[in-house]
mmCIF file of C-alpha atoms in Angstrom:
data_model
loop_
_atom_site.group_PDB
_atom_site.id
_atom_site.type_symbol
_atom_site.label_atom_id
_atom_site.label_comp_id
_atom_site.label_asym_id
_atom_site.label_seq_id
_atom_site.Cartn_x
_atom_site.Cartn_y
_atom_site.Cartn_z
ATOM 1 C CA MET A 1390 -19.837 34.438 1.676
ATOM 2 C CA ILE A 1391 -18.484 31.042 2.651
ATOM 3 C CA HIS A 1392 -19.495 27.913 0.756
ATOM 4 C CA ILE A 1393 -18.819 24.248 1.593
ATOM 5 C CA LYS A 1394 -17.899 21.489 -0.800
ATOM 6 C CA GLU A 1395 -16.325 18.045 -0.712
ATOM 7 C CA ILE A 1396 -12.587 18.069 -1.323
ATOM 8 C CA SER A 1397 -9.815 15.476 -1.627
ATOM 9 C CA VAL A 1398 -7.833 14.355 1.392
ATOM 10 C CA GLN A 1399 -4.737 15.908 -0.139
ATOM 11 C CA ASP A 1400 -6.510 19.285 -0.124
ATOM 12 C CA THR A 1401 -6.844 19.059 3.683
ATOM 13 C CA PHE A 1402 -3.132 18.590 4.337
ATOM 14 C CA PRO A 1403 -1.843 22.216 4.079
ATOM 15 C CA ILE A 1404 -4.410 23.569 6.554
ATOM 16 C CA ARG A 1405 -4.003 20.602 8.889
ATOM 17 C CA LEU A 1406 -0.240 21.228 8.881
ATOM 18 C CA GLU A 1407 -0.608 24.959 9.462
ATOM 19 C CA VAL A 1408 -3.304 24.897 12.136
ATOM 20 C CA LEU A 1409 -3.102 21.499 13.865
ATOM 21 C CA ARG A 1410 0.466 20.277 13.418
ATOM 22 C CA LYS A 1411 2.663 23.384 13.226
ATOM 23 C CA ASN A 1412 5.972 22.540 14.976
ATOM 24 C CA ILE A 1413 4.403 19.322 16.351
ATOM 25 C CA PRO A 1414 5.995 15.954 15.508
ATOM 26 C CA LEU A 1415 2.679 14.202 14.778
ATOM 27 C CA PRO A 1416 1.373 13.098 11.364
ATOM 28 C CA HIS A 1417 -1.057 15.281 9.403
ATOM 29 C CA GLU A 1418 -2.325 12.174 7.640
ATOM 30 C CA PHE A 1419 -4.857 10.183 9.701
ATOM 31 C CA ASN A 1420 -5.893 6.560 9.706
ATOM 32 C CA GLY A 1421 -9.038 6.385 7.627
ATOM 33 C CA ASP A 1422 -8.200 9.393 5.431
ATOM 34 C CA PHE A 1423 -8.236 7.289 2.267
ATOM 35 C CA ASP A 1424 -11.176 5.023 3.138
ATOM 36 C CA THR A 1425 -13.924 5.111 0.542
ATOM 37 C CA ASP A 1426 -16.594 6.137 3.074
ATOM 38 C CA THR A 1427 -14.544 9.042 4.504
ATOM 39 C CA ILE A 1428 -15.809 12.521 3.627
ATOM 40 C CA HIS A 1429 -13.570 15.584 3.511
ATOM 41 C CA PHE A 1430 -15.067 19.101 3.449
ATOM 42 C CA GLY A 1431 -13.512 22.399 2.589
ATOM 43 C CA ALA A 1432 -14.885 25.856 3.370
ATOM 44 C CA PHE A 1433 -14.158 28.410 0.654
ATOM 45 C CA LYS A 1434 -14.273 32.186 0.759
ATOM 46 C CA ASN A 1435 -13.711 33.927 -2.565
ATOM 47 C CA ASP A 1436 -12.425 30.594 -3.951
ATOM 48 C CA GLU A 1437 -9.774 30.375 -1.209
ATOM 49 C CA LEU A 1438 -9.770 27.227 0.963
ATOM 50 C CA ILE A 1439 -9.995 28.582 4.524
ATOM 51 C CA ALA A 1440 -11.076 25.561 6.591
ATOM 52 C CA VAL A 1441 -11.151 21.756 6.398
ATOM 53 C CA SER A 1442 -12.757 18.815 8.195
ATOM 54 C CA SER A 1443 -12.860 15.040 7.777
ATOM 55 C CA PHE A 1444 -15.573 12.587 8.751
ATOM 56 C CA MET A 1445 -14.592 8.909 9.049
ATOM 57 C CA LYS A 1446 -16.509 5.762 9.797
ATOM 58 C CA ALA A 1447 -15.150 4.844 13.228
ATOM 59 C CA SER A 1448 -16.696 3.294 16.307
ATOM 60 C CA ASN A 1449 -16.238 4.417 19.876
ATOM 61 C CA PRO A 1450 -17.276 1.613 22.295
ATOM 62 C CA ASN A 1451 -18.993 4.178 24.529
ATOM 63 C CA PHE A 1452 -21.707 4.851 21.947
ATOM 64 C CA GLU A 1453 -24.304 2.668 20.297
ATOM 65 C CA GLY A 1454 -25.374 2.480 16.692
ATOM 66 C CA SER A 1455 -23.610 3.472 13.494
ATOM 67 C CA GLN A 1456 -20.950 6.107 14.042
ATOM 68 C CA TYR A 1457 -18.634 8.536 12.335
ATOM 69 C CA GLN A 1458 -15.716 10.399 13.849
ATOM 70 C CA LEU A 1459 -14.884 14.013 13.064
ATOM 71 C CA ARG A 1460 -11.146 14.526 12.664
ATOM 72 C CA GLY A 1461 -8.891 17.317 11.554
ATOM 73 C CA MET A 1462 -11.278 20.237 11.749
ATOM 74 C CA ALA A 1463 -9.158 23.328 11.242
ATOM 75 C CA THR A 1464 -9.692 26.912 10.139
ATOM 76 C CA LEU A 1465 -6.919 29.298 9.131
ATOM 77 C CA SER A 1466 -6.324 31.699 12.025
ATOM 78 C CA GLU A 1467 -7.450 34.822 10.140
ATOM 79 C CA TYR A 1468 -10.844 33.152 9.434
ATOM 80 C CA GLN A 1469 -11.520 31.623 12.846
ATOM 81 C CA GLY A 1470 -14.892 32.788 14.102
ATOM 82 C CA SER A 1471 -16.207 33.299 10.544
ATOM 83 C CA GLY A 1472 -18.709 30.436 10.755
ATOM 84 C CA ALA A 1473 -16.759 28.063 8.464
ATOM 85 C CA GLY A 1474 -16.625 25.265 11.053
ATOM 86 C CA LYS A 1475 -20.331 25.553 11.813
ATOM 87 C CA LEU A 1476 -21.193 25.399 8.105
ATOM 88 C CA MET A 1477 -19.044 22.298 7.562
ATOM 89 C CA LEU A 1478 -20.711 20.575 10.518
ATOM 90 C CA GLN A 1479 -24.188 21.466 9.284
ATOM 91 C CA GLN A 1480 -23.371 19.941 5.885
ATOM 92 C CA ALA A 1481 -21.983 16.837 7.577
ATOM 93 C CA PHE A 1482 -25.107 16.442 9.723
ATOM 94 C CA VAL A 1483 -27.286 16.369 6.590
ATOM 95 C CA ILE A 1484 -25.104 13.806 4.801
ATOM 96 C CA LEU A 1485 -24.594 11.577 7.847
ATOM 97 C CA ARG A 1486 -28.309 11.526 8.633
ATOM 98 C CA LYS A 1487 -28.985 10.404 5.033
ATOM 99 C CA LYS A 1488 -26.526 7.555 5.689
ATOM 100 C CA ASN A 1489 -28.493 6.682 8.870
ATOM 101 C CA ILE A 1490 -25.514 7.444 11.121
ATOM 102 C CA ALA A 1491 -26.655 7.584 14.742
ATOM 103 C CA VAL A 1492 -23.685 9.331 16.403
ATOM 104 C CA LEU A 1493 -20.944 11.750 15.363
ATOM 105 C CA TRP A 1494 -18.096 11.954 17.848
ATOM 106 C CA CYS A 1495 -14.674 13.581 18.129
ATOM 107 C CA ASN A 1496 -11.735 14.200 20.392
ATOM 108 C CA ALA A 1497 -12.115 17.910 21.030
ATOM 109 C CA ARG A 1498 -9.371 20.219 22.200
ATOM 110 C CA ILE A 1499 -10.253 22.129 25.379
ATOM 111 C CA ALA A 1500 -10.140 25.420 23.397
ATOM 112 C CA ALA A 1501 -12.880 24.074 21.060
ATOM 113 C CA LEU A 1502 -15.331 22.810 23.701
ATOM 114 C CA ASN A 1503 -17.540 25.883 23.546
ATOM 115 C CA PHE A 1504 -17.711 25.734 19.747
ATOM 116 C CA TYR A 1505 -18.831 22.098 19.747
ATOM 117 C CA GLN A 1506 -21.347 22.659 22.550
ATOM 118 C CA LYS A 1507 -22.941 25.435 20.474
ATOM 119 C CA GLN A 1508 -23.325 22.869 17.650
ATOM 120 C CA GLY A 1509 -25.175 20.450 19.944
ATOM 121 C CA PHE A 1510 -22.293 18.219 21.048
ATOM 122 C CA GLN A 1511 -21.984 16.910 24.609
ATOM 123 C CA THR A 1512 -18.869 15.884 26.500
ATOM 124 C CA PHE A 1513 -18.375 12.264 27.479
ATOM 125 C CA GLY A 1514 -16.047 10.931 30.152
ATOM 126 C CA LYS A 1515 -12.995 12.552 31.656
ATOM 127 C CA LYS A 1516 -10.479 14.985 30.238
ATOM 128 C CA PHE A 1517 -7.435 13.320 28.642
ATOM 129 C CA GLU A 1518 -4.104 14.402 27.236
ATOM 130 C CA ILE A 1519 -2.765 13.916 23.717
ATOM 131 C CA SER A 1520 0.995 14.335 23.575
ATOM 132 C CA TYR A 1521 2.165 17.585 21.943
ATOM 133 C CA VAL A 1522 -1.423 18.752 21.468
ATOM 134 C CA GLY A 1523 -2.910 19.138 24.945
ATOM 135 C CA GLU A 1524 -6.053 18.315 26.875
ATOM 136 C CA HIS A 1525 -9.149 16.925 25.139
ATOM 137 C CA TYR A 1526 -12.619 15.583 25.824
ATOM 138 C CA VAL A 1527 -14.544 13.046 23.812
ATOM 139 C CA MET A 1528 -17.602 14.876 22.509
ATOM 140 C CA PHE A 1529 -20.603 13.461 20.669
ATOM 141 C CA LYS A 1530 -23.821 14.406 18.987
ATOM 142 C CA ASN A 1531 -26.781 12.104 18.433
ATOM 143 C CA LEU A 1532 -27.990 12.508 14.856
ATOM 144 C CA ASN A 1533 -31.292 10.620 15.119
#
């Protein structure tokens, strides 16, 4: 069974490095990581950290109302498809709604579009490229 709990930003770094930044010359530390209103989640299976995600107060001019951005969602390869990402998002939805956040948005890799759509996210705008990482779409979910 997988359980979700809040973790420190430092706890996210090893999985971010392994899954999102392996052999890529981009930082694994993000702007907003250490902000007091940023939330970091870890998914644990048998006390092993298998997935991470970070939720930061950040505004996208394309959306109205209070907003958070999802960044750095990553699951170790052997646990991808286990439901860890879905469980972290469900936990975030509850907490962000309590904070009266209207929109959660992210820059989603093309490979993750289907996953986010299944969680109720919609694409916005045109596909764009992030150097070393690949093609992305902005995706969002209204939380009201």
